[in-house]
Amino acid sequence: MSHNTFGHLFRVTTWGESHGAALGCIVDGCPPGIRFTRQDIQAELDRRRPGQSRFVTQRREPDEIKVLSGFLLDEQDGETMVTTGTPIAMMIENVDQRSKDYGEIARQYRPGHADYTYDVKYGLRDYRGGGRSSARETAARVAAGAIARKVVPGLTVRGALISVGEKAIDRGRWNWNFVDDPENPFFTPDPGSVPVFTEYLDRVRKAGSSVGAVVEVVAEGVPAGLGAPVYAKLDQDIASGLMSINAVKGVEIGNGFEAARITGEENADEMRMGNDGEPVFLSNHAGGILGGISTGQPVVARFAVKPTSSILTPRRSIDKDGNDVEVRTKGRHDPCVGIRAVPIGEAMVACVIADHYLRHRGQTGKG
Amino acid sequence: MSHNTFGHLFRVTTWGESHGAALGCIVDGCPPGIRFTRQDIQAELDRRRPGQSRFVTQRREPDEIKVLSGFLLDEQDGETMVTTGTPIAMMIENVDQRSKDYGEIARQYRPGHADYTYDVKYGLRDYRGGGRSSARETAARVAAGAIARKVVPGLTVRGALISVGEKAIDRGRWNWNFVDDPENPFFTPDPGSVPVFTEYLDRVRKAGSSVGAVVEVVAEGVPAGLGAPVYAKLDQDIASGLMSINAVKGVEIGNGFEAARITGEENADEMRMGNDGEPVFLSNHAGGILGGISTGQPVVARFAVKPTSSILTPRRSIDKDGNDVEVRTKGRHDPCVGIRAVPIGEAMVACVIADHYLRHRGQTGKG
Amino acid sequence: MSHNTFGHLFRVTTWGESHGAALGCIVDGCPPGIRFTRQDIQAELDRRRPGQSRFVTQRREPDEIKVLSGFLLDEQDGETMVTTGTPIAMMIENVDQRSKDYGEIARQYRPGHADYTYDVKYGLRDYRGGGRSSARETAARVAAGAIARKVVPGLTVRGALISVGEKAIDRGRWNWNFVDDPENPFFTPDPGSVPVFTEYLDRVRKAGSSVGAVVEVVAEGVPAGLGAPVYAKLDQDIASGLMSINAVKGVEIGNGFEAARITGEENADEMRMGNDGEPVFLSNHAGGILGGISTGQPVVARFAVKPTSSILTPRRSIDKDGNDVEVRTKGRHDPCVGIRAVPIGEAMVACVIADHYLRHRGQTGKG
Amino acid sequence: MSHNTFGHLFRVTTWGESHGAALGCIVDGCPPGIRFTRQDIQAELDRRRPGQSRFVTQRREPDEIKVLSGFLLDEQDGETMVTTGTPIAMMIENVDQRSKDYGEIARQYRPGHADYTYDVKYGLRDYRGGGRSSARETAARVAAGAIARKVVPGLTVRGALISVGEKAIDRGRWNWNFVDDPENPFFTPDPGSVPVFTEYLDRVRKAGSSVGAVVEVVAEGVPAGLGAPVYAKLDQDIASGLMSINAVKGVEIGNGFEAARITGEENADEMRMGNDGEPVFLSNHAGGILGGISTGQPVVARFAVKPTSSILTPRRSIDKDGNDVEVRTKGRHDPCVGIRAVPIGEAMVACVIADHYLRHRGQTGKG
C-alpha cells in the first residue's frame, strides 16, 4: 500500500476531500466479464451513508454513485454493467458541505484530530471538515468493495458491531439476519443489544461526548490457499487494510489478543477428514488463516475504533500561531463513528481478499 | 508489501528456508553515507538468537552475519562500513539443521502450523522445519532493522515483553535498562516479573505445552510528519509489518483496543505550548500517531503472539493422504516464541519508520 | 509501472474510454504548496486537442479540464490552486462521441489495431473508438504532465516533430520558438519544413493513407543525480514512459541507435572545468544521462510513432466469427498521429523526471 | 521497476558490485513446481561469461552459480530442483578482482562512465570496476532469466548480434543454429559475418578503441493476450527491461523506427483464417504486439549498445578535485560490450514475459 492506492492486482486508488467538489475511486485490475449494477454499489453506500439515525452525523449527503468507465452495458437488459478489464472510475459529488461550520477551528488544532500533524507534514491543511482525513473518503472504499465482492466466486463478507464503549453484545444471540434489519440502527447482530446501546448512546450524545466501538468482519467462501508465507500474509494485508480506516487503533485476527493468553493445546485448531472427503477443522481460533495463508474456514477479523475526537466538551490545545486555546468542536458529528465503520471494514476485507485471489491465481494457476 | 519484499524507498527483501543452505536479505534504497559495523548488526542478531536460555528453542545457530555488498570500508579504520546507496546484501548460513528430526511429520499437518495451507497453495511444501514459514526468516528482518536504525537521525526503537500467557508485568516497575540485562532471559522491563515468568514457563515447558505473549515496541525520536492520511498511514504500515511476523494475531497502536472502551474526552491527548516554544502533548493515548501521521511523541505499538503450535501433547489432525492422525511434535521448540519476538518487533518498526522518513523527505523536502 | 498507474512517489493513474462518459487521472504524491491554475493545464490540453487542423482527427472535443481535488484556492486571488499533498483528481468529459461511426467494425479486427488482442485477452472489448486503447487516454497524461512540470524547480520540457514519413526537418534551422507558433500545424522546429510536410501530408490524406513520425523531447534544467544505476535508470523510465504512448515502436536516448555505429572516442562526452567552477561537458551524445543518472545536461529522447492503422485502403483481416473480411476504416482519423504525440511525449518525460526528483530527494536528502 | 527490483508477480532483485565479495539475485514469485537444474542456469551464465575470446574482457571469472533457496531436490534423481513458490536466491562469488588495476582512476571521471553522476548523486562511489554500475551485475539477470524461461510453457527466447559498429549481418543468411556454434565468437546468426566482424574488431581492439552493436531478441511461443493497453504494455516493459541494461541507448519493437517512415498500408499486418481454424498474420511488422498486448506471433525487439567508454585513447575530463585531466583507461575491457549483451537481452525479455504471463493469468484466469 502506498499513498492513496492499495492492492497489487486488484488495486484501489481513492481521491477527494470532505469539502471539495467530489470524491471517488479507481478500481484497477478488475477481471473482465464481472457483472454488476449501479444499484449493487449504491446499496452498499446507503448502508454507510450519514444521516440515517440520531447516532450518526447529521450531514445530509445522498452519496449517489456515478460509474464513469470500465464497463459495457449489457445489450439485453441495458442496465447490467459488464467489466472490460480496464479501470473502473466511480465518483460521488459532495452536496451538503456547509463549510462555514468549520470556520472557527481553521487555525486551532483539535485534540485527537490530524490537524497538527497535517500542518507539520504539509505546511498547510484543508481545515474544512478534515480535508482528506475526513471519513467521507471511506465512501470510496465502500464503492470499491462492492466490486470486490463480485470478483471471488462464492465470497460473502459481513460485518457487525460487537461493542460500543463499555457495552458489548451477547455472542450467544448472534443473528446475521438482524444486522441489516431496518429496526437496527447499529449493525449489531444481537437484537437484545439495541435498547442497551440506544440508552447508552443517547446518554453519550446528550453529554456532548463520544465513545469507541469494536467491529467484527467475517468472510465466508474464501478459497484455501490465498496469501503467502512472509510479507504478503493474508492477515497482514487485512490488518493493513483495516488499520488504514480512520480512527482504527487495533486489529486482530481469529482469537487475536486472546491467543497470547492461552496454551498451545487450547489454541490449536484440530482437524479431521469429513464425511465428504474434505478436511474439517474442529475450531477456528486461527480466524481462517495459518502461516499467512487461508485455510478455507471463515476469515475473522476485528478492529477497534476510537471515540470521535469531535466533542462538545472543551479540551486544551494550541493554535497555528502557538497560542494555548480551548477547543470545542461544534457541528454535525457521530457520537460513535464505529457504527458506520461496519460496511467500511467489510469493504476493506473484500478488497484484500479479491486482490489475493487474483495474485494466487497468477502465481499458481489455481482458482 | 508484496511477496517477500516490504517498504517503498527503504525496501527489504528476505529469502531462505529453515533447512536450506542459508538465509538472508537485501536492503535496497538505503541512503549513501550511513556508517555501521558488522558488529552493530551481529549484536542485534545475538539478541534474537536461539539457544540462549531454556525458554527458547535449543537449536544451536551462531547466526553469523556476512555483509556482501552495498558498502565501502572506511579507509581510516578499515572496519566501519559506509553505505554507497546500492543494495546491501546480508547472509546467514544455516549450521544446525538436523533435518532428521522432522522426518515423521513430513506427511502430517501439524495443527496451528502452515503445513496444510502450504500444501493447498503450492501443491508441495518444504516440511523441514517449516521451510519458508520458519521463524528463522526473522533473523533477516533483524539484520535489516539494524541498518534501518541508522537511517533516521536520533531514532531509538526499543521493545519489551509485557505479558506471557496469563502473567503480566507491573508497568509501574518499567525499567528500560533492565530489558537487555544479562540476568533477564525474557526482555521484560520489570525485574519483579522474572521469578514469576520463570516459574510459569518452567511449568509450561515441563508440561510439553506452550503459551503466547504480548510485546510492546516504543520508538522515540520519530520526527513529526511521517506517514500519510489514507493508505500510507504510519500506524497502518507498522500494523502490517508487525502482523507479518510469524504467529502474530493482533496489533494495536497507542491505547489500542482500550480506545474502543473510553470516551472522547478521556482519549483526547491535550496540547499546550511548552516553555521552549515547542508544542507539548499532555498524554499519548494516540501512540504518537494522529490521522496516520507521526506527532513527534513516542510511537507505541503492541502485538500478540500466539503460543507455538509445536507441542508435545498429541492433537488430532490429518495427513497428506487424507488419514486421521494424532500429531505430537517432538524436537527443539520454544515454549514461548513471543520472547524472541522482541528484537523482531523492534526491527520491523525501525524499517517502517526508516521507509516513511525517506518517503516524507521525498514528497515534502523536509527531514 | 503497472496496470493504469506509473511512477513511484509522483504517481499518475489514468482511467476512461474513448466513448464513455469521461476520462481522467489522479496525480498522487505531488508535493504540497505547488501553485498552478486551471489554465496552466488547459493550455497543455489545447496543444494536444484534436480538430485543430486538417492533419489531425476531426473529432470535436473541447477537452475541458476539471480539477476535482487536492488543492486549496489561494485566498488572495481566488484562482491559483495550491496543492495540499493529497491526490489531485482531474476529469475531462467526452462530448463528441458519435458512436454510430464505429458500428460496422464492431465485429471486425482492424489490422494494426488492438481489436484482436483485446478479444483474446479479455474475451470482450469496447469497440467504440478503441475503448481504452484510444488515444483519448493521452489527454489525461497531458494534464498530469502539466502538474509535473511545476514540481521540479527550473525544469523546462519541450518537444518537436523531427520527421514525418520520408520527410525530415533540417536540424540546422531548429527554432524552439517556432514550435508553438500559430502558423505551425506540426510542432516542427524548422519553419522550412512546413510547406514540405503540408504538401506531403495532403497527399497522404487524400490517398486515404497515413504515415508515421519521429518526435524529439528535450528536458532542460534537470538536476544532476536523478535516476539510479540498475533498475531505476532515468533513461529506462523515460523509455518505458514513451513506449507506453499509443503507436510508439521505438525509443532512443541521446544519439541512440547512432551510438551503436560509432567508436568510443567519437561517442565520449569529454569534460572540462568551466570558468564558473562548474563541470562542463563538451558534447551531449549521452543525452544527459550516464549510467542511468542525469548529468545536468539536457535530457534528450526520441520516439518513433507508427502510421495510424485506421486507413481507407481496404486491408485483409478476419472477424470475431472467424470469417475472412476486408476492412476499410471510415470515420475521423489522423493521417499522422505522430503530430499530436508531441505534447504527450513532453508530458511523459516531465512526469518521469518529477518522480525521480522526489525519489532522489527521498534517498539522498538532496534537491 | 524500482531501485534494484523489476517485475510485479515474477520479481527479480539483484545486488552486488564488481569488486565486492559476490553478486546475486532473488527471484521472487516463481510458481511452485517448476523444475530446473543448476546446470540449466550455469549454461546461460557460461554464454555471458567474460574471457572467452579476444573480443571480450579478459577478466577471468568462473561465474559459478550457487542456488541457495526456494527449491526442494527431486528425491528420485537428487539433482533436479523443484521450485516451492518461495524466493530463489542465487549467488556468484567474485574471484578475479585485481582491484589495483583501477587505482589511478579512483579520483578521475572517465568520460562516458557513471563516475561523475555517481559522485553527484551519492557523494561517494565505488571506483573499483564501476561498482554497482559494472556489467558484472548482468550475470544476475542471466541467472534470473534462466528460471523465467521455464515459467511459460513452450516459450523460446533467442538473441543474436545483428551489427557491430559499421558492419551488419546479411539477414538473408540468418541461421539460429549458428548463433551458439563454438566457432562463432559473436552470437551472429550469419556465418558470413564472422570473418568481417573478426577483421573489423581486431582493428578496433588494436587501435585501443571500441565500437557499439545492435542486438535482436526474438521470443517464440508467447501466448496471445499478455500485456495491457495502457501502462503495462508488453512492449513498454520490454523496452524498460532492455534499456536497463548497461550501455543501451535505444530500443525498438518490430520494425521500430522504420515504422515511422512507411505508410499505414505498408505497416499493417493483415490477417486470414488459417486452415487449422486459427488466425494467421501475413506479416509481423508489429513485432508480435498490438496495443500493448501480444498477438501470438513472435515478439521481436532490438536494442543499441554504445561503444564501451573504457578506451586507451586519452580523453579530456576532470577529477574529483575539479582539475582538468586526461583519462586513459587501461585494464581489461571489451572492445565491443554489445557481443556479451546477447544473453543479457534474452534474459530480460524472458523475465518480462514470465511476469506478464503470471499477471495475465491473475487478472483473467487464462493461461
PDB file of C-alpha atoms in Angstrom, chain C residues 24-190:
ATOM      1  CA  GLY C  24      -9.343  11.474 -16.237  1.00  0.00           C
ATOM      2  CA  CYS C  25      -6.395  10.973 -13.978  1.00  0.00           C
ATOM      3  CA  ILE C  26      -5.254  11.023 -10.392  1.00  0.00           C
ATOM      4  CA  VAL C  27      -1.902  12.646  -9.655  1.00  0.00           C
ATOM      5  CA  ASP C  28      -0.818  11.214  -6.331  1.00  0.00           C
ATOM      6  CA  GLY C  29       2.208  12.194  -4.276  1.00  0.00           C
ATOM      7  CA  CYS C  30       2.538  15.730  -5.598  1.00  0.00           C
ATOM      8  CA  PRO C  31       4.395  17.842  -3.032  1.00  0.00           C
ATOM      9  CA  PRO C  32       2.298  20.324  -1.077  1.00  0.00           C
ATOM     10  CA  GLY C  33       2.484  24.021  -1.859  1.00  0.00           C
ATOM     11  CA  ILE C  34       2.827  23.729  -5.636  1.00  0.00           C
ATOM     12  CA  ARG C  35       0.901  26.552  -7.301  1.00  0.00           C
ATOM     13  CA  PHE C  36      -0.922  26.259 -10.606  1.00  0.00           C
ATOM     14  CA  THR C  37      -4.041  27.460 -12.367  1.00  0.00           C
ATOM     15  CA  ARG C  38      -6.659  25.532 -14.258  1.00  0.00           C
ATOM     16  CA  GLN C  39      -5.463  27.436 -17.304  1.00  0.00           C
ATOM     17  CA  ASP C  40      -1.917  26.033 -16.924  1.00  0.00           C
ATOM     18  CA  ILE C  41      -3.399  22.612 -17.513  1.00  0.00           C
ATOM     19  CA  GLN C  42      -5.934  23.639 -20.114  1.00  0.00           C
ATOM     20  CA  ALA C  43      -3.207  25.261 -22.195  1.00  0.00           C
ATOM     21  CA  GLU C  44      -1.329  21.979 -22.438  1.00  0.00           C
ATOM     22  CA  LEU C  45      -4.502  20.126 -23.325  1.00  0.00           C
ATOM     23  CA  ASP C  46      -5.295  22.627 -26.030  1.00  0.00           C
ATOM     24  CA  ARG C  47      -1.985  21.836 -27.686  1.00  0.00           C
ATOM     25  CA  ARG C  48      -2.940  18.153 -27.894  1.00  0.00           C
ATOM     26  CA  ARG C  49      -6.590  18.684 -28.758  1.00  0.00           C
ATOM     27  CA  PRO C  50      -7.976  17.141 -31.930  1.00  0.00           C
ATOM     28  CA  GLY C  51      -9.684  19.116 -34.627  1.00  0.00           C
ATOM     29  CA  GLN C  52      -7.191  21.940 -34.904  1.00  0.00           C
ATOM     30  CA  SER C  53      -6.001  21.365 -38.442  1.00  0.00           C
ATOM     31  CA  ARG C  54      -6.837  19.122 -41.371  1.00  0.00           C
ATOM     32  CA  PHE C  55      -3.891  16.898 -40.495  1.00  0.00           C
ATOM     33  CA  VAL C  56      -5.388  15.616 -37.279  1.00  0.00           C
ATOM     34  CA  THR C  57      -8.654  13.854 -36.461  1.00  0.00           C
ATOM     35  CA  GLN C  58     -11.745  15.989 -36.946  1.00  0.00           C
ATOM     36  CA  ARG C  59     -13.409  14.731 -33.789  1.00  0.00           C
ATOM     37  CA  ARG C  60     -14.549  17.854 -31.949  1.00  0.00           C
ATOM     38  CA  GLU C  61     -13.714  17.632 -28.294  1.00  0.00           C
ATOM     39  CA  PRO C  62     -13.318  20.742 -26.164  1.00  0.00           C
ATOM     40  CA  ASP C  63     -11.251  18.695 -23.704  1.00  0.00           C
ATOM     41  CA  GLU C  64     -12.207  20.965 -20.857  1.00  0.00           C
ATOM     42  CA  ILE C  65     -10.376  20.002 -17.701  1.00  0.00           C
ATOM     43  CA  LYS C  66     -11.999  19.911 -14.266  1.00  0.00           C
ATOM     44  CA  VAL C  67      -9.769  19.776 -11.201  1.00  0.00           C
ATOM     45  CA  LEU C  68     -11.764  17.992  -8.523  1.00  0.00           C
ATOM     46  CA  SER C  69      -9.483  17.548  -5.535  1.00  0.00           C
ATOM     47  CA  GLY C  70      -6.063  18.011  -3.979  1.00  0.00           C
ATOM     48  CA  PHE C  71      -5.875  21.794  -3.803  1.00  0.00           C
ATOM     49  CA  LEU C  72      -6.894  24.851  -1.826  1.00  0.00           C
ATOM     50  CA  LEU C  73      -7.697  28.036  -3.648  1.00  0.00           C
ATOM     51  CA  ASP C  74      -5.346  30.870  -2.904  1.00  0.00           C
ATOM     52  CA  GLU C  75      -7.344  33.222  -0.718  1.00  0.00           C
ATOM     53  CA  GLN C  76      -5.803  36.285  -2.306  1.00  0.00           C
ATOM     54  CA  ASP C  77      -6.542  35.753  -5.972  1.00  0.00           C
ATOM     55  CA  GLY C  78      -9.273  33.118  -5.638  1.00  0.00           C
ATOM     56  CA  GLU C  79      -7.917  31.384  -8.718  1.00  0.00           C
ATOM     57  CA  THR C  80      -4.500  29.912  -8.086  1.00  0.00           C
ATOM     58  CA  MET C  81      -4.690  26.346  -6.863  1.00  0.00           C
ATOM     59  CA  VAL C  82      -2.228  25.365  -4.154  1.00  0.00           C
ATOM     60  CA  THR C  83      -1.582  21.650  -3.822  1.00  0.00           C
ATOM     61  CA  THR C  84      -2.171  20.115  -0.401  1.00  0.00           C
ATOM     62  CA  GLY C  85      -0.141  16.953  -0.870  1.00  0.00           C
ATOM     63  CA  THR C  86      -3.276  14.859  -1.383  1.00  0.00           C
ATOM     64  CA  PRO C  87      -4.400  13.282  -4.661  1.00  0.00           C
ATOM     65  CA  ILE C  88      -5.246  15.653  -7.486  1.00  0.00           C
ATOM     66  CA  ALA C  89      -8.185  14.279  -9.468  1.00  0.00           C
ATOM     67  CA  MET C  90      -8.811  15.718 -12.916  1.00  0.00           C
ATOM     68  CA  MET C  91     -11.600  14.883 -15.345  1.00  0.00           C
ATOM     69  CA  ILE C  92     -12.476  15.569 -18.981  1.00  0.00           C
ATOM     70  CA  GLU C  93     -15.962  14.801 -20.213  1.00  0.00           C
ATOM     71  CA  ASN C  94     -16.376  13.162 -23.581  1.00  0.00           C
ATOM     72  CA  VAL C  95     -18.618  15.282 -25.746  1.00  0.00           C
ATOM     73  CA  ASP C  96     -18.386  14.317 -29.406  1.00  0.00           C
ATOM     74  CA  GLN C  97     -18.784  10.580 -29.315  1.00  0.00           C
ATOM     75  CA  ARG C  98     -20.791   9.701 -32.450  1.00  0.00           C
ATOM     76  CA  SER C  99     -20.579   6.059 -31.590  1.00  0.00           C
ATOM     77  CA  LYS C 100     -22.564   5.050 -34.663  1.00  0.00           C
ATOM     78  CA  ASP C 101     -19.462   5.697 -36.786  1.00  0.00           C
ATOM     79  CA  TYR C 102     -17.939   2.562 -35.407  1.00  0.00           C
ATOM     80  CA  GLY C 103     -20.942   0.297 -35.855  1.00  0.00           C
ATOM     81  CA  GLU C 104     -19.724  -1.686 -38.826  1.00  0.00           C
ATOM     82  CA  ILE C 105     -16.371  -2.636 -37.369  1.00  0.00           C
ATOM     83  CA  ALA C 106     -17.760  -3.902 -34.090  1.00  0.00           C
ATOM     84  CA  ARG C 107     -17.044  -7.478 -35.080  1.00  0.00           C
ATOM     85  CA  GLN C 108     -14.039  -6.962 -37.363  1.00  0.00           C
ATOM     86  CA  TYR C 109     -10.412  -6.942 -36.313  1.00  0.00           C
ATOM     87  CA  ARG C 110      -8.763  -3.880 -37.855  1.00  0.00           C
ATOM     88  CA  PRO C 111      -5.171  -4.692 -38.866  1.00  0.00           C
ATOM     89  CA  GLY C 112      -2.679  -2.819 -36.723  1.00  0.00           C
ATOM     90  CA  HIS C 113      -5.247  -2.117 -34.020  1.00  0.00           C
ATOM     91  CA  ALA C 114      -5.659  -3.771 -30.658  1.00  0.00           C
ATOM     92  CA  ASP C 115      -9.019  -5.283 -31.654  1.00  0.00           C
ATOM     93  CA  TYR C 116      -7.836  -8.869 -31.938  1.00  0.00           C
ATOM     94  CA  THR C 117      -5.541  -8.772 -28.920  1.00  0.00           C
ATOM     95  CA  TYR C 118      -8.298  -7.302 -26.745  1.00  0.00           C
ATOM     96  CA  ASP C 119     -10.690 -10.042 -27.628  1.00  0.00           C
ATOM     97  CA  VAL C 120      -8.062 -12.684 -26.963  1.00  0.00           C
ATOM     98  CA  LYS C 121      -7.077 -11.139 -23.655  1.00  0.00           C
ATOM     99  CA  TYR C 122     -10.368 -10.050 -22.168  1.00  0.00           C
ATOM    100  CA  GLY C 123     -12.937 -12.083 -24.085  1.00  0.00           C
ATOM    101  CA  LEU C 124     -14.742  -8.841 -24.872  1.00  0.00           C
ATOM    102  CA  ARG C 125     -13.843  -5.364 -25.982  1.00  0.00           C
ATOM    103  CA  ASP C 126     -15.215  -1.887 -26.216  1.00  0.00           C
ATOM    104  CA  TYR C 127     -15.223  -1.453 -29.984  1.00  0.00           C
ATOM    105  CA  ARG C 128     -16.399   2.150 -29.774  1.00  0.00           C
ATOM    106  CA  GLY C 129     -13.394   4.192 -30.823  1.00  0.00           C
ATOM    107  CA  GLY C 130     -10.899   1.703 -29.498  1.00  0.00           C
ATOM    108  CA  GLY C 131     -12.217   1.850 -25.958  1.00  0.00           C
ATOM    109  CA  ARG C 132      -9.364   2.077 -23.503  1.00  0.00           C
ATOM    110  CA  SER C 133      -6.743   1.844 -26.261  1.00  0.00           C
ATOM    111  CA  SER C 134      -7.988   5.068 -27.792  1.00  0.00           C
ATOM    112  CA  ALA C 135      -5.528   7.927 -27.976  1.00  0.00           C
ATOM    113  CA  ARG C 136      -8.022   9.954 -25.959  1.00  0.00           C
ATOM    114  CA  GLU C 137      -6.412   8.398 -22.868  1.00  0.00           C
ATOM    115  CA  THR C 138      -3.368  10.537 -23.585  1.00  0.00           C
ATOM    116  CA  ALA C 139      -5.278  13.705 -22.682  1.00  0.00           C
ATOM    117  CA  ALA C 140      -5.060  12.526 -19.080  1.00  0.00           C
ATOM    118  CA  ARG C 141      -1.292  12.198 -19.401  1.00  0.00           C
ATOM    119  CA  VAL C 142      -1.008  15.722 -20.685  1.00  0.00           C
ATOM    120  CA  ALA C 143      -2.994  17.019 -17.705  1.00  0.00           C
ATOM    121  CA  ALA C 144      -0.749  15.126 -15.298  1.00  0.00           C
ATOM    122  CA  GLY C 145       2.326  16.385 -17.098  1.00  0.00           C
ATOM    123  CA  ALA C 146       1.184  19.976 -16.605  1.00  0.00           C
ATOM    124  CA  ILE C 147       1.403  19.394 -12.849  1.00  0.00           C
ATOM    125  CA  ALA C 148       4.706  17.542 -13.135  1.00  0.00           C
ATOM    126  CA  ARG C 149       6.304  20.497 -14.881  1.00  0.00           C
ATOM    127  CA  LYS C 150       5.716  22.565 -11.735  1.00  0.00           C
ATOM    128  CA  VAL C 151       7.291  20.062  -9.361  1.00  0.00           C
ATOM    129  CA  VAL C 152      10.934  20.406 -10.376  1.00  0.00           C
ATOM    130  CA  PRO C 153      12.186  23.982  -9.975  1.00  0.00           C
ATOM    131  CA  GLY C 154      13.653  25.310 -13.209  1.00  0.00           C
ATOM    132  CA  LEU C 155      12.557  22.392 -15.339  1.00  0.00           C
ATOM    133  CA  THR C 156      11.605  23.007 -18.966  1.00  0.00           C
ATOM    134  CA  VAL C 157      10.379  20.157 -21.140  1.00  0.00           C
ATOM    135  CA  ARG C 158       9.852  20.810 -24.831  1.00  0.00           C
ATOM    136  CA  GLY C 159       9.158  18.549 -27.773  1.00  0.00           C
ATOM    137  CA  ALA C 160       9.263  18.816 -31.515  1.00  0.00           C
ATOM    138  CA  LEU C 161       8.347  16.792 -34.576  1.00  0.00           C
ATOM    139  CA  ILE C 162      11.544  15.952 -36.438  1.00  0.00           C
ATOM    140  CA  SER C 163      10.274  13.757 -39.239  1.00  0.00           C
ATOM    141  CA  VAL C 164       7.056  12.703 -40.924  1.00  0.00           C
ATOM    142  CA  GLY C 165       7.161   9.588 -43.009  1.00  0.00           C
ATOM    143  CA  GLU C 166      10.017  10.076 -45.501  1.00  0.00           C
ATOM    144  CA  LYS C 167      10.392  13.789 -44.782  1.00  0.00           C
ATOM    145  CA  ALA C 168      12.700  15.150 -42.096  1.00  0.00           C
ATOM    146  CA  ILE C 169      13.470  18.571 -40.745  1.00  0.00           C
ATOM    147  CA  ASP C 170      16.765  20.371 -41.234  1.00  0.00           C
ATOM    148  CA  ARG C 171      18.247  20.461 -37.715  1.00  0.00           C
ATOM    149  CA  GLY C 172      20.314  23.472 -38.727  1.00  0.00           C
ATOM    150  CA  ARG C 173      17.136  25.536 -38.795  1.00  0.00           C
ATOM    151  CA  TRP C 174      15.971  24.405 -35.337  1.00  0.00           C
ATOM    152  CA  ASN C 175      13.970  27.155 -33.641  1.00  0.00           C
ATOM    153  CA  TRP C 176      12.176  26.324 -30.406  1.00  0.00           C
ATOM    154  CA  ASN C 177      10.106  29.482 -30.630  1.00  0.00           C
ATOM    155  CA  PHE C 178       8.566  28.313 -33.880  1.00  0.00           C
ATOM    156  CA  VAL C 179       7.278  25.038 -32.415  1.00  0.00           C
ATOM    157  CA  ASP C 180       4.175  26.563 -30.857  1.00  0.00           C
ATOM    158  CA  ASP C 181       3.726  29.260 -33.487  1.00  0.00           C
ATOM    159  CA  PRO C 182       0.069  29.511 -34.568  1.00  0.00           C
ATOM    160  CA  GLU C 183       1.232  29.187 -38.184  1.00  0.00           C
ATOM    161  CA  ASN C 184       2.824  25.847 -37.429  1.00  0.00           C
ATOM    162  CA  PRO C 185       0.388  22.946 -37.635  1.00  0.00           C
ATOM    163  CA  PHE C 186       3.127  20.375 -36.989  1.00  0.00           C
ATOM    164  CA  PHE C 187       5.118  21.221 -33.841  1.00  0.00           C
ATOM    165  CA  THR C 188       8.099  21.274 -36.192  1.00  0.00           C
ATOM    166  CA  PRO C 189      11.049  23.405 -35.059  1.00  0.00           C
ATOM    167  CA  ASP C 190      12.043  24.039 -38.677  1.00  0.00           C
TER     168      ASP C 190
END
